[in-house]
Coordinates of C-alpha atoms in Angstrom, one line a residue:
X1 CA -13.3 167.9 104.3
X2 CA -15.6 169.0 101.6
X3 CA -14.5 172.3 100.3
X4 CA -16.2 174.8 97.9
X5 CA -13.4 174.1 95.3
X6 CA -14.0 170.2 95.4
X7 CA -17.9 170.5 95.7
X8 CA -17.7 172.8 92.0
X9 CA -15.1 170.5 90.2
X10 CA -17.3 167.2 91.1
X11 CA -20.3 169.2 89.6
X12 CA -18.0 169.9 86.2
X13 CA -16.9 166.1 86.4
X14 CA -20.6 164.9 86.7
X15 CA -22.3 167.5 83.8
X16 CA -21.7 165.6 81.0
X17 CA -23.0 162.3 82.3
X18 CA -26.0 164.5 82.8
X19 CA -26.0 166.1 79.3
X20 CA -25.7 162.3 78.1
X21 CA -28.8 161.9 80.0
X22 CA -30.3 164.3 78.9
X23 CA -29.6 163.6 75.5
X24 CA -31.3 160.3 75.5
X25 CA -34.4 162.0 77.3
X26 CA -34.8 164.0 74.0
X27 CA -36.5 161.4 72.3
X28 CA -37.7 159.1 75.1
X29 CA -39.6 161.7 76.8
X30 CA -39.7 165.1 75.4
X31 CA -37.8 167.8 73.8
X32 CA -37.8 169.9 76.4
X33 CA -37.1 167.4 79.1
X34 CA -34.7 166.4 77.6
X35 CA -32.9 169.5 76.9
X36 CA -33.3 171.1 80.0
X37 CA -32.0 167.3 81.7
X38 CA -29.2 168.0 79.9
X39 CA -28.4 171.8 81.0
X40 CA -29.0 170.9 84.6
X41 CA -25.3 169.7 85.3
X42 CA -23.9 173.7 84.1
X43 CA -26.5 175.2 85.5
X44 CA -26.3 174.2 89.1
X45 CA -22.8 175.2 88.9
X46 CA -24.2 178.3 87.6
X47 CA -26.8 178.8 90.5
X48 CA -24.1 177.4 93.1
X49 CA -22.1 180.8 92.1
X50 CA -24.6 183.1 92.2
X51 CA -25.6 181.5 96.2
X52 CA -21.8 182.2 96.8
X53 CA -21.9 185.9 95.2
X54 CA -25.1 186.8 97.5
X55 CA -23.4 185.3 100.7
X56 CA -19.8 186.7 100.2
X57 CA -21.4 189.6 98.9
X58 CA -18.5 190.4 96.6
X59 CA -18.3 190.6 92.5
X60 CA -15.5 190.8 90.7
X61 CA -15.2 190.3 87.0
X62 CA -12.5 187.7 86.1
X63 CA -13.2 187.5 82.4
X64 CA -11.2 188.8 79.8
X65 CA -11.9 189.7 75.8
X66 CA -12.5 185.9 75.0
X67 CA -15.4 185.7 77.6
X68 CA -16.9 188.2 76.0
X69 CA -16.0 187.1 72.0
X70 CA -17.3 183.8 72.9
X71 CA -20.4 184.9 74.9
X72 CA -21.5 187.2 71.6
X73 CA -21.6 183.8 69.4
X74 CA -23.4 182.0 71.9
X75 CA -26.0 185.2 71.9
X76 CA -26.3 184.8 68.1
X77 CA -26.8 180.7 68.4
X78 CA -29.8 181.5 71.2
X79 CA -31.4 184.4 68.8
X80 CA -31.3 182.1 65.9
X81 CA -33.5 179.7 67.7
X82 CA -36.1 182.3 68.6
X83 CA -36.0 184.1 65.0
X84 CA -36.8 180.4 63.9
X85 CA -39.5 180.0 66.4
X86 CA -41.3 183.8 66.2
X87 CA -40.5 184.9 62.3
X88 CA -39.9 181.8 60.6
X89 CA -42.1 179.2 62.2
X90 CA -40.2 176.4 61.6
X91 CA -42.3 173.7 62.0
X92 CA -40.0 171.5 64.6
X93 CA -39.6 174.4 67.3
X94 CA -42.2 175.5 69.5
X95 CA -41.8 177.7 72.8
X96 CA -40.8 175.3 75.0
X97 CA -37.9 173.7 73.2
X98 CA -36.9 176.6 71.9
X99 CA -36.7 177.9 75.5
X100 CA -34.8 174.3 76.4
X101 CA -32.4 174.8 73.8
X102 CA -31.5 178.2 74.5
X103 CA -30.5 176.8 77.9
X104 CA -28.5 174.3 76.4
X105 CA -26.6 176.3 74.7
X106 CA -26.4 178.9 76.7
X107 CA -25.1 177.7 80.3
X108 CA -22.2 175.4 79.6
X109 CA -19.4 177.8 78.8
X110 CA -20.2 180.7 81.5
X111 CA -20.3 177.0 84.4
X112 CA -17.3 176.3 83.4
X113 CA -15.6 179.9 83.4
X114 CA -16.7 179.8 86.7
X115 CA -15.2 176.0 87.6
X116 CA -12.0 177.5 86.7
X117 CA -12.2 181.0 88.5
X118 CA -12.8 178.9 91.9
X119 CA -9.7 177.0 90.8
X120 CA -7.4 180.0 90.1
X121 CA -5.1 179.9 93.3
X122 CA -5.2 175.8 93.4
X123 CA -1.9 174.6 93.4
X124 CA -2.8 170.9 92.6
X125 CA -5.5 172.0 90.0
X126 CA -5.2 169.9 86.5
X127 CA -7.8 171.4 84.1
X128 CA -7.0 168.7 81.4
X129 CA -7.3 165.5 84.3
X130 CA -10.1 167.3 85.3
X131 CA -11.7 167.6 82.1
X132 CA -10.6 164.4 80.8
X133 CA -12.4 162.7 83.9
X134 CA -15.7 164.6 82.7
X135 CA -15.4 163.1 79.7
X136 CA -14.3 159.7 80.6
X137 CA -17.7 159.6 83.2
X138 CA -19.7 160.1 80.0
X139 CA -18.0 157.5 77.9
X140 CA -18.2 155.3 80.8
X141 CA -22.0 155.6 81.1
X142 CA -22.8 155.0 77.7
X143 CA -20.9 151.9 77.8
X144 CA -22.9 150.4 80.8
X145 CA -26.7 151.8 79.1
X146 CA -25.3 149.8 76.3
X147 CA -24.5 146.7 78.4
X148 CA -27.6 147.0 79.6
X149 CA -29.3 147.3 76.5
X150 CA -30.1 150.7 75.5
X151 CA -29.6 152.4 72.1
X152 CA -29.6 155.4 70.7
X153 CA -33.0 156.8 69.6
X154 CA -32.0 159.6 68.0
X155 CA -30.3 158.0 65.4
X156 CA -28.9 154.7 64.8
X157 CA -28.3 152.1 62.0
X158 CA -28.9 148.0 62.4
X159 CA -26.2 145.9 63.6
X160 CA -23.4 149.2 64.7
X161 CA -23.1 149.9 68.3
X162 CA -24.9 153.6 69.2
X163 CA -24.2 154.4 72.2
X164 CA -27.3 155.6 74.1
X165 CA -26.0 158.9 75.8
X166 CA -25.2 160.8 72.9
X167 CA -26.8 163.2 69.9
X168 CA -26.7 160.2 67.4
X169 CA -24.4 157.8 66.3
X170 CA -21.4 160.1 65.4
X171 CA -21.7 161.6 68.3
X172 CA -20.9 158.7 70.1
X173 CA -17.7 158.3 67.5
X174 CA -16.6 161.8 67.9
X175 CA -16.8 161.1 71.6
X176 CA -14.0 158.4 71.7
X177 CA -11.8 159.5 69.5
X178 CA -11.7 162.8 71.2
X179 CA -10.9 160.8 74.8
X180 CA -8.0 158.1 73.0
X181 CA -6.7 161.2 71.5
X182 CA -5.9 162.5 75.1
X183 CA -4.8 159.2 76.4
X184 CA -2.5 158.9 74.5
X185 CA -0.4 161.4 76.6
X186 CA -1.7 159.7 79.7
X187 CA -0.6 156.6 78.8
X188 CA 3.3 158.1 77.8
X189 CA 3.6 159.1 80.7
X190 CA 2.0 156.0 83.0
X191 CA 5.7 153.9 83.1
X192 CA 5.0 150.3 83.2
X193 CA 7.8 149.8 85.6
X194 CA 6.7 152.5 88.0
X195 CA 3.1 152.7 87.6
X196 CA 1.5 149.4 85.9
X197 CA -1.9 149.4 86.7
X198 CA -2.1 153.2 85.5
X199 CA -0.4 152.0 82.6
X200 CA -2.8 149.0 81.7
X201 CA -5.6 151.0 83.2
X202 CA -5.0 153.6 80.4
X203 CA -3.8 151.0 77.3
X204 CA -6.6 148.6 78.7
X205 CA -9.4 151.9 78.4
X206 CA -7.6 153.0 75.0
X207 CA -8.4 149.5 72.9
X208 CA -12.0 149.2 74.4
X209 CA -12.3 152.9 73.1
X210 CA -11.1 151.7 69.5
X211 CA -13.1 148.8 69.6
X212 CA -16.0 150.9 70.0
X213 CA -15.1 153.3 67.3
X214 CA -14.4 150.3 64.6
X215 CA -18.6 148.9 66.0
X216 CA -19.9 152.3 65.2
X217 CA -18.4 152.3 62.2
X218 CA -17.9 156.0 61.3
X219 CA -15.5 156.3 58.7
X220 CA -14.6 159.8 58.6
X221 CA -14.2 160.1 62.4
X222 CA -11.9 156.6 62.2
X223 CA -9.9 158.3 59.0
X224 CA -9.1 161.7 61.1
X225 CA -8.9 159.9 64.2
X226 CA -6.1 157.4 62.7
X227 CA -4.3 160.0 60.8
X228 CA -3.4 162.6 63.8
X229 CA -2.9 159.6 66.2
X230 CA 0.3 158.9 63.7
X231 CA 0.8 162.6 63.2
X232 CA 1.0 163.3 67.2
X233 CA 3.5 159.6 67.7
X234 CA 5.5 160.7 65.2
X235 CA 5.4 164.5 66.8
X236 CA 5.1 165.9 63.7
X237 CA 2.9 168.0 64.9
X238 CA 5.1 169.9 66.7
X239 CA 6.3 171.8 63.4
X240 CA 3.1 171.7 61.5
X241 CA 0.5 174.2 61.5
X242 CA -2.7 173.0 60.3
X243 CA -5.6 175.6 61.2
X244 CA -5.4 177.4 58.0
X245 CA -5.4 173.9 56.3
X246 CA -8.2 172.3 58.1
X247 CA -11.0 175.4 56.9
X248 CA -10.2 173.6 53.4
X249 CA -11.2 169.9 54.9
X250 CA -14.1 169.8 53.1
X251 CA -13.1 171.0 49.7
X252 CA -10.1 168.8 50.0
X253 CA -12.2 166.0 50.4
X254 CA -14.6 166.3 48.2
X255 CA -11.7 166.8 45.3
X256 CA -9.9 163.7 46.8
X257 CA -13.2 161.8 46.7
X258 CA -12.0 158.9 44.6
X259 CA -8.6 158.6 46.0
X260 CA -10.5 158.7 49.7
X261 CA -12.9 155.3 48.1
X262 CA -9.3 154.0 46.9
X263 CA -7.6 153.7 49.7
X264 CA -11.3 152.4 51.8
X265 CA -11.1 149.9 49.2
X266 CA -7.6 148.7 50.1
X267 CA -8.2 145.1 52.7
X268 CA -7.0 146.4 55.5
X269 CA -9.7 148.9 55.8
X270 CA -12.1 147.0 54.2
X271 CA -11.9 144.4 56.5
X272 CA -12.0 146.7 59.8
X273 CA -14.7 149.6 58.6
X274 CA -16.9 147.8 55.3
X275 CA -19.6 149.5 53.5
X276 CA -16.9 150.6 51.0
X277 CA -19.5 151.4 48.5
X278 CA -18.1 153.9 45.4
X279 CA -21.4 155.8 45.5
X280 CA -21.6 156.1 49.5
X281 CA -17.7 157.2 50.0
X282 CA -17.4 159.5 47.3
X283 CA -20.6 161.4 48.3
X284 CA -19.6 161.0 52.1
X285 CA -23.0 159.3 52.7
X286 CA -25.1 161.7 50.9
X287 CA -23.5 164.8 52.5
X288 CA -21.9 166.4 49.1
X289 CA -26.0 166.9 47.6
X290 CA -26.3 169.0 51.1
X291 CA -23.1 170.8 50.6
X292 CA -23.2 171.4 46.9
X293 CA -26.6 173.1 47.4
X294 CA -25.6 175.4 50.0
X295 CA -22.4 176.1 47.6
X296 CA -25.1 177.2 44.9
X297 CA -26.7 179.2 47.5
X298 CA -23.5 180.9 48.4
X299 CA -22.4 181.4 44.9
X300 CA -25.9 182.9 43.4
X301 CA -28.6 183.6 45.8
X302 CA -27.1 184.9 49.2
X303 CA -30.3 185.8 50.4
X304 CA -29.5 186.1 54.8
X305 CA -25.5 185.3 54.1
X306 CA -24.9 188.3 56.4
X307 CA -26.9 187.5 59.0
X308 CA -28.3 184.3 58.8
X309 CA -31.7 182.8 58.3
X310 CA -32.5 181.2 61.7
X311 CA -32.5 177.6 63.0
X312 CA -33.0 175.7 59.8
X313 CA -33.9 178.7 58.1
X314 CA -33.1 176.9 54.7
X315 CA -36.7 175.7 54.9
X316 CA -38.3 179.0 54.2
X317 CA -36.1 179.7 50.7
X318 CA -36.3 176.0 49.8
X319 CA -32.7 175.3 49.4
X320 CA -32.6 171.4 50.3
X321 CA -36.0 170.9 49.1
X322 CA -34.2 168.7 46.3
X323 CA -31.6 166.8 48.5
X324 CA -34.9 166.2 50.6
X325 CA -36.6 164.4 48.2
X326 CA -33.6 162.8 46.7
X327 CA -33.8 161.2 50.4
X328 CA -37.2 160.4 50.5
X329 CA -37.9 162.9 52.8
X330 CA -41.4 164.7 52.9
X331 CA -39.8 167.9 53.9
X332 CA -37.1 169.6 54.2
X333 CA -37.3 171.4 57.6
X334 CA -36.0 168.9 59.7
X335 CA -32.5 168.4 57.2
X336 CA -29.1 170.4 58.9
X337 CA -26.0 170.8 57.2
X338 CA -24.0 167.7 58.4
X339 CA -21.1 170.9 58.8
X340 CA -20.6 172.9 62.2
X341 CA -19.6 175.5 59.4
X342 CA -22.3 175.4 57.4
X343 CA -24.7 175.5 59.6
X344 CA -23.5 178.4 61.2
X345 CA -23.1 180.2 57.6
X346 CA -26.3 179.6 56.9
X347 CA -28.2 180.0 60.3
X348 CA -26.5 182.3 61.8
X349 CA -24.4 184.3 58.9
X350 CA -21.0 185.2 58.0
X351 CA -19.9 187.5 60.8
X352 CA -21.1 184.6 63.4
X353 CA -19.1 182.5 61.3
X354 CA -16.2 185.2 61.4
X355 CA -16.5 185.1 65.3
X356 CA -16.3 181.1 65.7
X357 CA -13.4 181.0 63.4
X358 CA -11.8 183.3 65.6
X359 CA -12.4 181.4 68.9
X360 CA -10.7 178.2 67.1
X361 CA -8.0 180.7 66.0
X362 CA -7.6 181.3 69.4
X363 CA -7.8 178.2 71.3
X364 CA -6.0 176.5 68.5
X365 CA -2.8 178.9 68.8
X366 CA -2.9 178.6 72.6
X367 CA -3.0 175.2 72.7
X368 CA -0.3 174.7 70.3
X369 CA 2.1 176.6 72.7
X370 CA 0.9 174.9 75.6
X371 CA 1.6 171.3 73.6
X372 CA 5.4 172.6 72.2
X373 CA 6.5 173.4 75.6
X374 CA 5.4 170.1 77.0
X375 CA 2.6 171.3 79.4
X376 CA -0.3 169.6 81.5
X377 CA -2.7 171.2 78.4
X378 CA -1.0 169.3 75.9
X379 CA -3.5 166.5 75.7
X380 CA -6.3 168.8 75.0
X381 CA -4.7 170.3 72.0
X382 CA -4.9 166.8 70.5
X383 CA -8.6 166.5 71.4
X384 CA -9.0 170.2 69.6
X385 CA -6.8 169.3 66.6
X386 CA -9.5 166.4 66.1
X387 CA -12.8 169.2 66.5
X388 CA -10.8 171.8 64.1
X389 CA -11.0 169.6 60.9
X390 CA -14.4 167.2 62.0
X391 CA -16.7 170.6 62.5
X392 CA -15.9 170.9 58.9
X393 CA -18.2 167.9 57.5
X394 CA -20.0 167.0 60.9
X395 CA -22.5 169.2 62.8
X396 CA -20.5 167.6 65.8
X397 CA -19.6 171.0 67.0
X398 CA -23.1 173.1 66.8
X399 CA -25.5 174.4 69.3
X400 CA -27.1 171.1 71.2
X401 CA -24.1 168.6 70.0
X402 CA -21.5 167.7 72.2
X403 CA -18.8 169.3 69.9
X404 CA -20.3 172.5 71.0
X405 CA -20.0 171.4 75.1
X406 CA -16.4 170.1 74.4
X407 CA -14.8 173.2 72.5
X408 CA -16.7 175.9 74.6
X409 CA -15.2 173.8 77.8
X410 CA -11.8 173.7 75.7
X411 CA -12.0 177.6 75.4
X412 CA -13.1 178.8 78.7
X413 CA -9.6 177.9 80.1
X414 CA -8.4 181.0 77.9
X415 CA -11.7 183.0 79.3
X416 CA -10.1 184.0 82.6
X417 CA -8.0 187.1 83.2
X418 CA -4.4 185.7 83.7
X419 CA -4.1 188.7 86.4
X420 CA -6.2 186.3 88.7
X421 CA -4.2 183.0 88.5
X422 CA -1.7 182.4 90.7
X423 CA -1.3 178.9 90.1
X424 CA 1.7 177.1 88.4
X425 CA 1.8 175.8 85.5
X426 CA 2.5 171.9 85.6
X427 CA 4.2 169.9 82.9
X428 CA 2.9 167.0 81.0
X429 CA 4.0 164.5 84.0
X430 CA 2.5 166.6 86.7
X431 CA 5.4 168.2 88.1
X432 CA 5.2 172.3 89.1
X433 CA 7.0 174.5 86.5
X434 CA 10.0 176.2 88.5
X435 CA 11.5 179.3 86.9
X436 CA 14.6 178.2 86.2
X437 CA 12.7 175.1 84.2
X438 CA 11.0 178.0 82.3

């Protein structure tokens, strides 16, 4: 029987194949087709709520102070589109992608407050199989538009796989190494003995997913992706406590620039990732003439540090105007940060930026517990470890980019008053927490 509860958690499952969709849509049709196509999947959930509200005729509030928190960056992410559209005039918005990308943005985390508030009292209810299934419907898609011959045409580079559903070529990256990251938890626990098509379903999924990663070729994602996969089979990081390190990714790297093309240069990686060019590593593709501009911008002009200076704001002051033509690009307006951080320091200001580092704080410390005590949400803490130190040199995690529709989807599970749930915790193998286990 098709309940309520199933009917909602199908719709979370099937959003981000439609986001993918969406994504693609961008360039093949419009814009704005393709950014509303790619807010359709949250917002039915959205609209299939408020049909419920008006029919039981009952509202409660189930939200608690990270609802809200979370809800005020999003506001500030939605006005910096329309300060760029109505004060700035940046030349790439106009009203109706402005509007589709407010959307976008907008609906993703509220849908899935709302998956898990019909999902409070559901005793077989696994948020990270859940979640993990939404993700693993995208990944799957994308590997059947490339089979069938589709690329990405947002952005793309001859002879590495792009897969077709995604915001670019990292994206796609980003994507897998977020979903092996998980699996590897899935696959602990699938015994060969007692469960081996699970198991080889899982292993089989996981080297497909790294044979992907190596054919798109994104050395940064591969480096992170490789070192917390040894970190987490060690379970090292059970002791170690790495947010406070990972806001220092980027100066880290950039100071270990030469040791980074050293060890690149070494065969093993060589052979599997190539393009070890000196210039390319140790500028991280171009990225440091980006960065080091908006550190001289930080550092002496500071013009809209406190609140921002809208969606690519940067245009109006100039500030990549000699990055763009170092690029051999005509203009500069269409350039972003290649940094979740950046971009929100600089488009939306320091106290946005304030507010997302808080939200990371959050989920990162809830997560953590969850992932020490050997709970059902340990697997996403290793898919948030990877977002905490790649939103630091990849927009990845930034108003249309999937990052943003992952962590936001990440965070909404701490977005509901606990006073509501009356489900039991489950531990990493499925079972019910009893007391006495607690």
């Amino acid at each position: 029987m098709l309940s309520k509860r199933k009917l909602i958690n199908f719709m979370f499952v099937a959003a981000l194949p439609i986001y993918g969709i969406g994504c693609w849509l961008i360039v093949k049709q419009s814009p704005t087709i393709g950014y509303i196509t790619a807010s359709l999947g949250y917002l039915a959930i959205i609209l299939f709520w408020v049909i419920d509200r008006m029919y039981q005729r009952v509202l409660q509030p189930m939200t608690n102070r990270v609802f809200w928190v979370a809800m005020a960056y999003i506001a500030s992410l939605v006005l910096m589109y329309w300060i760029g559209l109505l004060v700035h005039h940046v030349p790439i918005l106009t009203l109706p992608n402005t509007v589709g990308q407010s959307l976008l943005v907008l609906v993703p985390f509220p849908a899935v407050v709302i998956v898990l508030i019909y999902n409070r009292a559901a005793e077989d209810f696994d948020f990270t199989e859940l979640f993990l299934r939404s993700l693993l419907a995208l990944l799957i898609i994308n590997y059947l538009g490339y089979a069938a011959g589709l690329r990405n045409l947002m952005h793309s580079f001859p002879g590495r796989v792009s897969l077709p559903f995604a915001t670019g070529i990292y994206d796609g990256s980003h994507l897998v190494a977020i979903v092996n990251m998980m699996l590897l938890f899935r696959i602990k626990f699938a015994e060969m003995g007692s469960r081996p098509l699970r198991f080889f379903g899982y292993g089989g999924l996981y080297m497909l997913n790294l044979g992907a990663m190596l054919s798109i070729n994104s050395r940064l994602s591969f480096m992170l992706f490789l070192l917390f996969t040894v970190l987490f089979l060690f379970k090292t990081m059970k002791a170690a406590r790495v947010y406070l390190i990972s806001l220092f990714t980027m100066p880290l790297m950039m100071s270990f620039a030469l040791l980074i093309y050293t060890v690149l240069s070494l065969p093993f990686f060589a052979s599997i990732l190539g393009r070890v060019s000196k210039d390319d590593v140790t500028s991280f593709n171009g990225r440091t003439y980006i960065w080091e501009a908006v550190a001289d911008w930080a550092m002496h002009d500071r013009r809209g540090m406190v609140q921002g200076l809208s969606y690519h704001g940067h245009y109006k002051i100039g500030k990549l105007d000699e990055v763009a033509r170092l690029w051999g690009e005509e203009d500069a307006y269409n350039l972003h940060m290649h940094s979740t951080f950046l971009e929100i320091l600089t488009s939306q200001g320091i106290i946005a930026l304030g507010i997302f580092y808080w939200l990371m704080w959050v989920a990162y410390k809830y997560y953590r517990q969850r992932y020490i005590d050997g709970l059902s949400e340990a697997p996403i803490y290793a898919g948030l470890i990877y977002i905490l130190f790649v939103y630091q040199i990849d927009i990845f995690a930034h108003g249309i980019f999937l990052g943003h529709m992952v962590f936001f989807s990440m965070l909404a599970y701490l977005a509901v008053d606990k006073r509501f749930i009356t489900r039991p915790d489950r531990l990493l193998n499925g079972e019910p927490v009893t007391p006495a286990a607690e």
